[in-house]
XYZ file of C-alpha atoms in Angstrom:
695
model
C 161.897 78.815 7.176
C 163.864 79.610 3.798
C 161.414 79.404 0.523
C 162.321 77.963 -2.726
C 162.778 79.799 -6.002
C 159.674 80.124 -8.230
C 158.712 76.605 -9.456
C 159.135 76.080 -13.249
C 155.821 74.663 -14.844
C 155.591 70.854 -15.157
C 156.289 68.968 -18.175
C 153.411 67.100 -20.128
C 154.351 63.944 -17.806
C 153.175 66.142 -14.814
C 157.021 66.027 -13.346
C 159.008 69.322 -12.750
C 161.963 69.290 -14.850
C 165.344 68.604 -12.638
C 163.077 67.809 -9.771
C 163.251 64.292 -7.831
C 161.298 62.326 -10.463
C 163.385 63.616 -13.492
C 165.843 61.534 -15.225
C 169.347 62.136 -14.014
C 170.889 61.584 -17.456
C 171.665 64.837 -19.285
C 170.458 64.423 -22.758
C 172.915 65.689 -25.313
C 171.995 67.553 -28.565
C 173.736 67.796 -31.803
C 173.781 70.410 -34.617
C 174.206 69.111 -38.040
C 177.640 67.388 -38.645
C 179.245 65.833 -41.687
C 179.762 62.027 -41.879
C 182.772 61.027 -44.259
C 182.464 57.611 -43.218
C 181.295 55.090 -40.514
C 182.540 52.461 -38.514
C 181.144 50.362 -35.479
C 182.313 49.826 -31.854
C 181.066 47.955 -28.731
C 178.486 50.785 -28.467
C 177.113 50.623 -31.957
C 177.662 52.397 -35.378
C 179.611 55.755 -35.060
C 180.343 58.594 -37.897
C 183.731 59.841 -38.889
C 184.039 63.444 -40.175
C 187.245 63.554 -42.181
C 187.829 67.481 -42.955
C 191.046 69.495 -43.774
C 192.945 69.862 -40.617
C 190.584 67.988 -38.724
C 189.053 64.466 -37.892
C 186.153 63.566 -35.182
C 184.446 60.612 -34.477
C 181.451 61.188 -33.893
C 181.184 64.102 -36.005
C 180.781 67.599 -34.355
C 180.668 70.942 -36.070
C 182.861 73.814 -34.745
C 183.163 76.037 -33.036
C 183.616 74.146 -30.081
C 185.477 75.255 -26.557
C 187.998 73.303 -24.355
C 187.244 73.077 -20.836
C 188.966 71.239 -18.185
C 187.710 67.770 -17.408
C 185.968 68.519 -13.788
C 183.878 71.025 -15.609
C 181.751 68.439 -16.790
C 180.276 65.830 -14.660
C 180.676 63.007 -17.693
C 184.148 63.950 -18.535
C 185.147 64.138 -15.008
C 183.935 60.492 -14.299
C 185.707 59.058 -17.522
C 188.899 60.677 -16.036
C 188.107 59.167 -12.423
C 187.236 55.695 -13.794
C 190.072 55.265 -16.544
C 192.773 57.384 -15.564
C 195.563 58.063 -18.133
C 194.778 55.042 -20.147
C 193.176 56.478 -22.982
C 195.658 58.970 -23.449
C 198.568 56.304 -23.353
C 196.732 54.258 -25.635
C 196.471 57.163 -28.082
C 199.977 57.554 -27.587
C 200.638 54.105 -28.653
C 198.656 54.618 -31.615
C 200.231 57.422 -32.796
C 203.743 55.944 -32.833
C 202.835 53.099 -34.650
C 201.320 54.688 -37.921
C 203.379 54.700 -41.056
C 206.682 56.889 -40.787
C 205.187 59.734 -42.843
C 202.284 60.253 -40.811
C 203.885 59.149 -37.486
C 203.540 61.632 -34.289
C 205.012 61.528 -30.810
C 204.738 63.106 -27.719
C 206.810 66.335 -28.937
C 204.472 66.937 -31.966
C 201.048 65.829 -30.693
C 199.413 66.612 -27.353
C 196.805 64.229 -25.872
C 194.383 65.231 -23.178
C 190.780 64.226 -22.000
C 188.894 67.387 -22.002
C 185.305 68.477 -22.028
C 184.394 70.109 -25.457
C 181.426 72.528 -25.622
C 179.647 73.890 -28.339
C 180.215 77.919 -27.905
C 176.336 78.748 -28.345
C 175.052 75.917 -25.979
C 176.781 75.481 -22.778
C 174.610 72.393 -22.680
C 176.160 70.846 -25.739
C 179.258 69.455 -24.158
C 180.766 66.116 -24.551
C 184.112 63.976 -22.966
C 186.647 64.073 -25.766
C 189.918 62.479 -26.559
C 191.394 65.594 -27.613
C 194.677 65.234 -29.751
C 196.427 68.472 -31.259
C 198.741 68.248 -33.993
C 201.493 70.861 -33.469
C 203.051 72.914 -36.265
C 205.056 71.293 -38.853
C 202.780 68.729 -40.003
C 200.910 69.128 -43.583
C 197.653 67.265 -43.349
C 197.728 65.727 -46.986
C 195.716 62.773 -47.992
C 198.040 60.333 -47.164
C 198.627 61.222 -43.859
C 194.942 61.985 -43.244
C 194.213 58.364 -44.266
C 196.439 57.064 -41.612
C 195.040 59.293 -38.926
C 191.146 58.456 -39.752
C 192.524 54.842 -38.891
C 194.226 56.305 -35.596
C 190.813 57.905 -34.852
C 188.536 54.895 -35.410
C 190.667 52.239 -33.385
C 190.993 54.913 -30.428
C 187.234 55.236 -30.528
C 186.390 51.442 -30.858
C 189.132 50.985 -27.928
C 187.412 53.567 -25.747
C 184.024 52.400 -26.389
C 184.807 48.813 -25.606
C 186.364 49.736 -22.332
C 183.261 52.066 -21.557
C 180.760 49.355 -22.472
C 182.423 47.067 -20.005
C 182.019 49.940 -17.063
C 178.509 50.101 -15.769
C 178.837 53.585 -14.268
C 179.764 54.887 -17.520
C 178.206 52.618 -20.130
C 175.857 55.606 -21.078
C 178.454 57.978 -22.096
C 179.405 58.739 -25.582
C 182.956 59.765 -25.616
C 184.243 61.985 -28.741
C 187.713 61.296 -30.268
C 188.956 64.566 -31.721
C 192.323 65.106 -33.761
C 193.163 68.412 -35.105
C 195.722 70.751 -36.313
C 196.918 73.280 -33.885
C 195.810 76.237 -36.145
C 192.516 75.590 -35.464
C 192.866 76.103 -31.452
C 195.354 78.984 -31.664
C 194.288 82.335 -30.600
C 193.067 84.670 -33.271
C 192.843 88.645 -33.105
C 190.192 90.532 -35.230
C 190.061 94.436 -35.850
C 187.997 96.193 -37.885
C 189.263 98.279 -41.031
C 189.821 101.810 -40.075
C 189.873 104.968 -42.746
C 192.837 106.050 -41.544
C 194.964 102.814 -42.935
C 197.469 103.225 -45.574
C 195.350 102.585 -49.136
C 192.164 101.996 -47.430
C 190.505 104.162 -48.929
C 190.673 102.598 -52.196
C 189.701 99.377 -50.538
C 186.698 101.235 -48.923
C 185.511 102.417 -52.374
C 186.047 98.968 -53.682
C 184.300 96.952 -51.031
C 180.538 97.383 -52.003
C 181.330 95.384 -55.364
C 183.967 93.059 -53.473
C 180.963 91.932 -51.241
C 178.442 91.717 -53.957
C 180.581 89.605 -56.274
C 181.646 87.370 -53.029
C 177.756 86.742 -52.396
C 177.120 85.912 -55.933
C 179.889 83.384 -55.989
C 178.578 81.859 -52.637
C 175.289 81.510 -54.155
C 176.650 79.869 -57.610
C 178.078 76.662 -55.560
C 175.688 74.284 -53.972
C 177.748 73.624 -50.784
C 177.087 77.632 -49.842
C 173.997 78.708 -51.705
C 171.447 80.100 -49.386
C 174.039 79.678 -46.481
C 175.520 82.622 -45.893
C 175.003 84.195 -42.660
C 177.584 87.219 -42.825
C 180.289 88.949 -45.423
C 182.274 91.106 -43.429
C 185.896 92.670 -43.725
C 188.409 92.364 -40.954
C 192.095 92.271 -39.887
C 192.107 88.565 -38.559
C 195.154 86.765 -38.064
C 197.308 84.921 -35.273
C 199.545 87.959 -34.658
C 199.122 90.077 -31.372
C 200.466 93.017 -33.483
C 197.153 93.524 -35.256
C 198.373 95.662 -38.394
C 200.575 92.605 -39.465
C 197.436 90.451 -39.807
C 195.936 90.011 -43.173
C 193.065 91.927 -44.287
C 190.410 89.316 -44.698
C 187.105 88.806 -46.308
C 185.390 87.093 -43.548
C 182.756 84.670 -44.708
C 180.280 82.725 -42.003
C 177.578 80.019 -43.229
C 174.998 78.283 -41.310
C 175.464 74.748 -40.407
C 173.651 73.291 -43.225
C 176.884 74.308 -45.357
C 179.193 71.176 -45.718
C 183.038 72.218 -45.005
C 183.677 69.099 -47.516
C 182.340 71.431 -50.187
C 184.300 74.755 -49.347
C 187.233 74.224 -51.212
C 186.262 75.262 -54.820
C 184.442 78.110 -53.395
C 187.337 79.367 -51.498
C 189.439 78.873 -54.625
C 187.156 80.915 -56.716
C 186.504 83.669 -54.440
C 190.642 84.008 -53.712
C 191.098 84.175 -57.448
C 188.796 86.782 -57.753
C 190.238 88.907 -54.649
C 193.602 88.742 -56.127
C 192.441 90.898 -59.156
C 192.642 94.109 -56.663
C 196.094 93.388 -55.633
C 195.574 94.672 -52.147
C 196.451 91.541 -50.401
C 193.010 90.428 -49.219
C 192.679 86.792 -48.078
C 189.283 84.922 -47.942
C 188.165 83.116 -44.789
C 184.964 80.819 -44.639
C 183.673 79.005 -41.337
C 180.182 77.893 -39.734
C 178.925 80.714 -37.654
C 175.505 82.206 -37.231
C 174.620 85.990 -36.341
C 173.070 86.701 -32.974
C 173.512 88.319 -29.595
C 170.807 86.958 -27.853
C 169.985 83.408 -27.202
C 167.959 81.257 -24.893
C 169.390 78.746 -22.184
C 167.926 75.457 -22.649
C 168.633 73.937 -19.457
C 166.671 74.261 -16.172
C 169.067 75.759 -13.341
C 168.789 72.160 -11.604
C 170.591 70.592 -14.649
C 173.590 73.034 -15.128
C 176.915 71.481 -14.943
C 179.847 73.219 -12.880
C 181.028 73.970 -16.465
C 178.060 75.526 -17.726
C 177.737 77.622 -14.494
C 181.497 78.761 -15.001
C 180.636 79.728 -18.779
C 177.605 81.704 -17.657
C 179.186 83.554 -14.815
C 182.456 84.393 -16.846
C 180.758 85.372 -20.162
C 177.143 86.351 -19.527
C 177.375 88.278 -15.916
C 174.946 85.508 -14.365
C 176.148 86.327 -10.933
C 174.612 89.107 -9.230
C 176.229 90.661 -6.260
C 174.125 92.013 -3.262
C 170.457 92.406 -3.429
C 168.354 93.329 -6.489
C 167.888 96.751 -7.527
C 164.133 98.042 -7.663
C 165.242 100.758 -10.216
C 166.085 99.392 -13.806
C 168.443 101.965 -15.471
C 169.877 101.862 -19.107
C 171.966 99.058 -19.777
C 170.256 96.749 -17.331
C 169.256 92.963 -18.098
C 166.002 91.859 -18.902
C 163.813 89.030 -20.488
C 160.482 87.491 -20.958
C 158.769 86.936 -17.771
C 157.901 83.047 -18.492
C 159.178 79.662 -18.503
C 159.379 77.903 -21.858
C 158.561 74.076 -22.495
C 161.082 72.728 -25.061
C 159.357 70.320 -27.379
C 161.188 67.366 -26.075
C 159.449 68.252 -22.693
C 162.162 70.028 -20.989
C 161.930 73.387 -19.350
C 163.981 76.260 -20.738
C 164.461 80.103 -19.709
C 163.743 82.837 -22.511
C 166.528 84.847 -23.973
C 168.342 87.437 -22.041
C 168.720 90.856 -23.380
C 169.595 94.336 -22.447
C 166.843 97.351 -21.980
C 169.113 100.119 -24.003
C 167.361 103.218 -22.286
C 164.332 104.618 -21.531
C 162.687 106.909 -23.950
C 159.532 109.116 -23.991
C 157.165 109.167 -26.778
C 154.391 111.692 -27.958
C 151.229 109.403 -28.692
C 148.787 110.923 -31.049
C 145.535 112.194 -29.159
C 146.963 111.904 -25.895
C 148.642 114.950 -23.662
C 152.033 114.721 -22.637
C 155.010 112.055 -22.700
C 154.711 108.357 -22.109
C 157.459 106.654 -20.463
C 158.754 103.269 -21.883
C 161.831 101.049 -22.438
C 163.905 100.815 -25.722
C 165.368 97.430 -26.619
C 165.329 94.888 -29.680
C 162.362 92.949 -30.884
C 164.087 89.576 -30.762
C 164.756 90.126 -26.758
C 161.011 90.320 -26.175
C 159.716 87.766 -28.910
C 159.556 85.039 -26.233
C 156.805 87.234 -24.563
C 154.455 86.083 -27.428
C 152.274 83.086 -27.533
C 153.804 80.893 -30.548
C 157.398 81.054 -29.592
C 158.881 77.865 -29.768
C 162.063 76.317 -28.354
C 162.653 72.566 -29.744
C 164.949 69.994 -30.962
C 164.766 67.835 -34.389
C 165.532 64.376 -35.413
C 167.527 64.101 -38.750
C 169.281 61.196 -40.720
C 172.875 61.883 -41.639
C 174.344 59.503 -44.060
C 172.262 56.761 -42.460
C 173.300 57.550 -38.985
C 170.636 59.138 -36.605
C 171.440 62.332 -34.853
C 169.709 64.295 -32.646
C 170.224 68.033 -34.079
C 170.074 71.247 -32.153
C 167.682 73.701 -33.793
C 169.506 76.625 -32.106
C 168.015 79.060 -29.627
C 164.593 78.476 -31.138
C 162.305 76.358 -33.473
C 160.363 77.793 -35.968
C 157.360 80.069 -34.671
C 153.826 78.309 -34.740
C 152.168 79.552 -38.020
C 149.695 82.295 -37.643
C 150.091 82.532 -33.629
C 150.446 85.701 -32.080
C 154.530 85.463 -32.088
C 154.353 84.836 -36.147
C 152.286 87.901 -36.615
C 154.435 89.759 -34.518
C 157.386 88.667 -36.870
C 155.762 89.475 -39.863
C 153.584 92.840 -39.379
C 155.201 94.063 -36.030
C 153.361 94.735 -32.821
C 150.659 97.296 -31.956
C 149.219 97.842 -28.614
C 145.856 95.813 -30.156
C 148.156 93.157 -30.644
C 149.427 92.540 -27.061
C 145.890 92.143 -25.293
C 145.744 88.555 -24.094
C 148.579 87.287 -25.896
C 151.726 88.473 -24.417
C 153.573 87.677 -21.297
C 155.242 90.334 -19.204
C 158.878 91.466 -19.115
C 161.095 91.235 -16.176
C 164.362 92.463 -14.453
C 166.461 90.402 -13.442
C 165.804 87.543 -15.750
C 164.613 84.388 -13.972
C 167.861 82.398 -15.378
C 170.051 84.519 -13.652
C 167.887 84.522 -10.361
C 167.811 80.667 -10.603
C 171.515 80.739 -10.817
C 171.981 83.015 -7.874
C 169.639 81.172 -5.572
C 171.443 78.031 -6.211
C 175.073 79.549 -5.687
C 173.617 81.568 -2.406
C 172.128 78.049 -1.085
C 175.319 76.298 -1.784
C 177.434 78.786 -0.168
C 174.939 78.515 3.119
C 175.368 74.747 2.981
C 179.272 74.925 2.897
C 179.508 77.445 5.714
C 177.255 75.276 7.783
C 179.519 72.095 7.022
C 182.637 74.308 8.207
C 180.595 75.318 11.264
C 180.606 79.223 10.382
C 177.797 81.599 10.720
C 175.279 81.727 7.995
C 172.732 84.290 9.161
C 174.105 87.130 6.889
C 173.811 85.051 3.775
C 170.695 83.611 4.697
C 169.228 87.052 4.901
C 170.655 87.640 1.549
C 168.983 84.876 -0.106
C 165.525 85.646 1.812
C 165.910 88.746 0.122
C 166.115 87.917 -3.249
C 163.714 84.989 -2.978
C 161.116 87.768 -1.711
C 162.037 90.017 -4.723
C 160.435 87.457 -7.014
C 157.853 86.055 -4.597
C 156.417 89.583 -4.467
C 156.490 89.935 -8.200
C 158.975 92.837 -8.047
C 160.880 91.397 -11.024
C 157.945 92.397 -13.168
C 157.981 96.107 -15.057
C 156.505 96.051 -18.336
C 154.656 94.439 -21.413
C 155.797 94.840 -25.182
C 153.988 97.608 -26.510
C 155.248 98.592 -29.911
C 157.895 96.526 -32.105
C 159.444 96.253 -35.559
C 159.032 92.734 -36.252
C 161.584 90.830 -38.655
C 160.884 92.487 -42.109
C 161.560 96.085 -41.617
C 164.364 97.760 -43.321
C 165.634 101.296 -43.232
C 166.518 103.526 -46.019
C 170.047 102.118 -46.442
C 169.060 98.661 -46.334
C 169.668 98.258 -42.379
C 167.694 95.628 -40.486
C 165.204 97.383 -37.977
C 164.873 95.217 -34.759
C 163.579 97.517 -31.834
C 160.794 97.436 -29.340
C 159.119 99.595 -26.753
C 158.061 98.230 -23.343
C 155.288 100.114 -21.669
C 155.119 100.132 -17.926
C 152.771 98.257 -15.678
C 150.658 100.580 -13.693
C 151.997 99.196 -10.404
C 155.695 99.604 -11.533
C 156.060 103.132 -12.492
C 158.725 103.477 -9.629
C 161.147 101.024 -11.600
C 162.328 103.759 -13.900
C 165.948 104.061 -13.395
C 166.844 106.598 -16.051
C 169.364 106.697 -18.084
C 172.718 107.297 -16.403
C 175.792 107.028 -18.411
C 178.504 104.430 -16.562
C 181.603 106.494 -15.030
C 185.209 106.047 -16.006
C 185.527 103.800 -12.777
C 183.120 101.293 -14.382
C 185.149 101.076 -17.311
C 188.371 100.569 -15.690
C 186.951 98.083 -13.434
C 186.104 96.220 -16.607
C 189.708 96.003 -17.884
C 190.208 99.445 -19.640
C 192.824 102.185 -19.318
C 190.979 105.530 -17.838
C 192.146 107.160 -21.181
C 189.904 104.851 -23.036
C 186.765 105.497 -20.896
C 184.181 108.173 -22.615
C 184.673 111.671 -21.132
C 181.657 111.731 -19.163
C 180.871 113.411 -15.834
C 179.575 112.128 -12.506
C 175.997 111.550 -12.708
C 175.783 112.493 -16.319
C 172.706 111.126 -18.374
C 172.550 109.636 -21.934
C 172.608 112.623 -24.264
C 170.679 113.140 -27.496
C 172.252 112.535 -30.882
C 175.061 114.839 -31.878
C 176.523 112.741 -35.136
C 175.029 110.004 -37.197
C 177.008 106.999 -38.058
C 175.597 107.512 -41.518
C 178.166 110.856 -41.520
C 180.933 108.191 -40.776
C 180.286 105.548 -43.118
C 178.562 104.841 -46.403
C 178.847 102.410 -49.045
C 182.355 103.411 -50.625
C 182.822 106.262 -48.200
C 184.391 106.624 -44.609
C 185.879 109.415 -42.699
C 189.888 108.960 -42.436
C 189.866 109.113 -38.581
C 189.035 106.261 -35.882
C 185.303 106.392 -34.552
C 184.763 104.790 -31.381
C 181.640 103.725 -29.545
C 180.703 102.648 -25.930
C 177.948 100.748 -24.247
C 176.690 99.294 -21.252
C 175.118 95.610 -21.565
C 173.796 93.071 -19.635
C 176.582 90.567 -20.125
C 180.002 92.043 -21.072
C 178.908 95.531 -19.169
C 180.870 98.506 -19.997
C 183.139 98.100 -23.235
C 184.669 100.060 -26.338
C 184.320 99.591 -29.586
C 185.658 101.043 -33.151
C 183.564 101.682 -36.047
C 184.509 99.772 -39.205
C 185.114 101.768 -42.196
C 183.108 99.330 -44.416
C 179.660 97.712 -43.905
C 178.705 94.265 -43.645
C 176.040 92.061 -45.198
C 174.173 89.429 -43.368
C 171.185 87.031 -42.825
C 169.825 86.057 -39.379
C 168.368 82.485 -39.202
C 165.314 83.345 -36.879
C 163.432 84.782 -39.935
C 164.258 81.953 -42.107
C 160.840 80.307 -41.377
C 158.884 83.354 -42.619
C 159.483 82.277 -46.250
C 161.081 84.895 -47.721
C 163.868 84.415 -50.402
C 167.778 84.723 -49.384
C 167.825 88.039 -51.215
C 164.951 89.409 -49.321
C 166.761 88.284 -46.001
C 169.704 90.287 -46.592
C 170.703 93.722 -44.951
C 173.670 95.546 -44.858
C 174.916 96.800 -41.539
C 177.219 99.164 -39.441
C 179.867 96.949 -37.711
C 181.629 97.579 -34.377
C 184.492 95.480 -33.353
C 187.316 95.686 -30.607
C 189.918 98.723 -30.847
C 193.081 98.137 -32.291
C 194.808 98.434 -28.901
C 192.437 95.994 -27.207
C 191.830 93.334 -30.019
C 191.205 90.497 -27.314
C 188.277 92.394 -25.534
C 184.777 91.916 -27.082
C 182.314 94.737 -27.704
C 179.278 92.332 -27.136
C 178.024 89.158 -26.809
C 174.784 87.125 -26.274
C 172.763 89.228 -23.703
C 173.974 92.606 -24.856
C 171.398 92.964 -27.618
C 169.341 96.001 -27.255
C 172.180 98.124 -25.762
C 172.552 101.783 -26.496
C 176.095 102.718 -28.197
C 177.200 106.330 -27.145
C 179.925 108.404 -28.294
C 182.890 109.535 -26.290
C 180.729 112.705 -24.694
C 177.733 110.559 -23.668
C 175.509 111.200 -26.736
C 173.466 108.449 -28.340
C 174.568 106.687 -31.785
C 172.947 103.492 -32.113
C 170.925 100.236 -31.093
C 173.345 97.289 -30.641
C 171.054 94.367 -32.115
C 173.393 91.532 -33.441
C 176.749 90.334 -34.090
C 179.018 87.593 -34.439
C 182.131 85.625 -33.057
C 184.568 84.120 -35.654
C 186.100 81.084 -34.719
C 189.352 81.147 -32.387
C 188.656 84.717 -31.239
C 187.731 86.335 -28.022
C 186.562 89.346 -29.381
C 183.873 89.426 -32.318
C 181.730 91.999 -34.058
C 178.398 93.867 -33.424
C 175.878 95.356 -36.032
C 174.652 98.633 -34.744
C 171.481 100.489 -36.406
C 172.127 104.254 -36.276
C 169.476 105.604 -33.674
C 167.641 108.135 -36.115
C 166.930 105.197 -37.957
C 165.195 103.577 -35.039
C 163.520 106.829 -33.878
C 162.160 107.501 -37.372
C 160.746 104.130 -38.097
C 158.869 104.091 -34.635
C 157.411 107.099 -35.672
C 156.251 106.019 -39.157
C 155.107 102.559 -37.663
C 151.383 102.014 -36.933
C 149.816 104.826 -38.918
C 152.198 107.553 -37.091
C 150.668 106.757 -33.721
C 153.761 108.024 -32.123
C 154.035 111.956 -33.134
C 157.456 112.225 -31.461
C 160.158 110.255 -29.435
C 163.121 111.601 -27.201
C 165.152 109.995 -24.309
C 163.739 110.263 -21.032
C 163.657 113.486 -18.967
C 162.026 113.963 -15.657
C 159.595 116.891 -16.562
C 156.284 117.434 -15.430
C 154.513 116.871 -18.488
C 156.067 113.246 -18.649
C 153.536 110.666 -17.928
C 155.087 107.581 -16.329
C 152.403 105.313 -16.871
C 151.440 102.758 -19.350
C 149.053 103.818 -22.160
């Protein structure tokens, strides 16, 4: 008899989320959105956001990704019920507006799609999507006409939906935007060998500081900066042709309608340098590890598609008992969101195994190294939630992001403020697992569906049933568990160069000593399988292990200085697996959202970080994404360089950027922490004096 996967905890009502008694309607959650005006349809009042190059009702801030209609059940239902009716009505409206704003089939593309918030596959909505092609200026007069089109179309759609019982609860969005907001962009870092780059590198610290001052001087952007970076960013695949761009991301509390004077002031300042610098500002947050807030039974085909494609959710073959460097990990628990739904914790990467020499204890003790924010859900007081807010008189459910504010004075709060010591973890922490349960649940569902399909086709299922039985037993027998947080930085520690320190050591459970898989470097074949040419892969031999540091990131880049050659880094992470990155010749300033609730000033929350982005010849390949936090970055010869802990993805790009902390900053902070309880630290080696047990 086939067993079921581990059962999530019940909600406050006593039902299992996603189980037979759950409400089948998937609830949608919203981030803060700007409302320029409002109107009313058969389904009630709705807001309209009227911004440069984009009009949308109801308001939904970018970034959004476009999925085909079949990837979302609500969108698929709308298409099946109404066919091309809504697209035809949209074209009729577009052809009937004033001559100066008139669009026809050759200048506007209309389709019904699913539009999904990039950082939360659960935030997806059926959308009548109208893309205005190149050649149209979005001046005020044209926008007035197009707002009328969006409102009329929204009212028509809502009227038809309200008359149809099967679709009555579906909120269809109407979105009209410029093609420039959906065209592919390419991002590359600034290299010290570019002509004229040394002058820019020398000036960059001052440029970065003045840009931040100007952001703080306007009410629309004050306190909202999440990153200031310097890239080549543009639409050309010939990346050297893209402008040098001062890239600014701000959180969703910053209203885009107030950006125009900010951009003008910053651009005027940049023009004084006569270096061809351009400014670009957009919504975006810094982070590479995010909780997926829907239990597996509620995942739509679109969500599954995204998770398999971008986050390596499909695990082929049996689960490995050995956990090697680059393996995926998470807190071994389910979380209950504040609206009663069950959530899986964040997914991260075990960067590598290290050994520490603990004061007063003989020999070396083996532990896993990752980021603090990866194991943060292990602590009681970690919350995931949603909140209600009023936006210009309209009630909107607003998504808090990956997590809600930590419960004050809880073990999680204390860990964020003070860091973690072994004494802090007694009775207050959950264990750590690999593979993560969110991936396990998806795999169980996939294999079960495959078995059912084979049965329908009259084909043998014994082999597939054995595979499924094997992974179920892996979790049923607690083989997924392996450790517990032992030491961690918390959120307030900084390096001597103002870099954020975000690290954690995981001690082994006494009965899981055999799960240590060491630090084997990925082979050339693994990089080739991930789409790289063999010449781009690191020069490492068969069976070679991660080696001790040979060169420091500090020697390559300092504020106002950079070496003149390109510097490459390599990593293996839980999501993007084996990737290649290029070190930027300048550092970036950033703030993360997850420590905002701790009450520090914006200035105290700033840090200055080393940046890796895609190489110039691979501008479409990302170096890291969600789930890769905790990965170790190493050089071409397999020597450790740093710990990857955060990053960002500018809108319309496929490859973003990552922040990396020099490994010596991490190791030295571990030794300084907890009154020098750790005398020394090294990469894992198998020797007689190495103790495999927990402390």
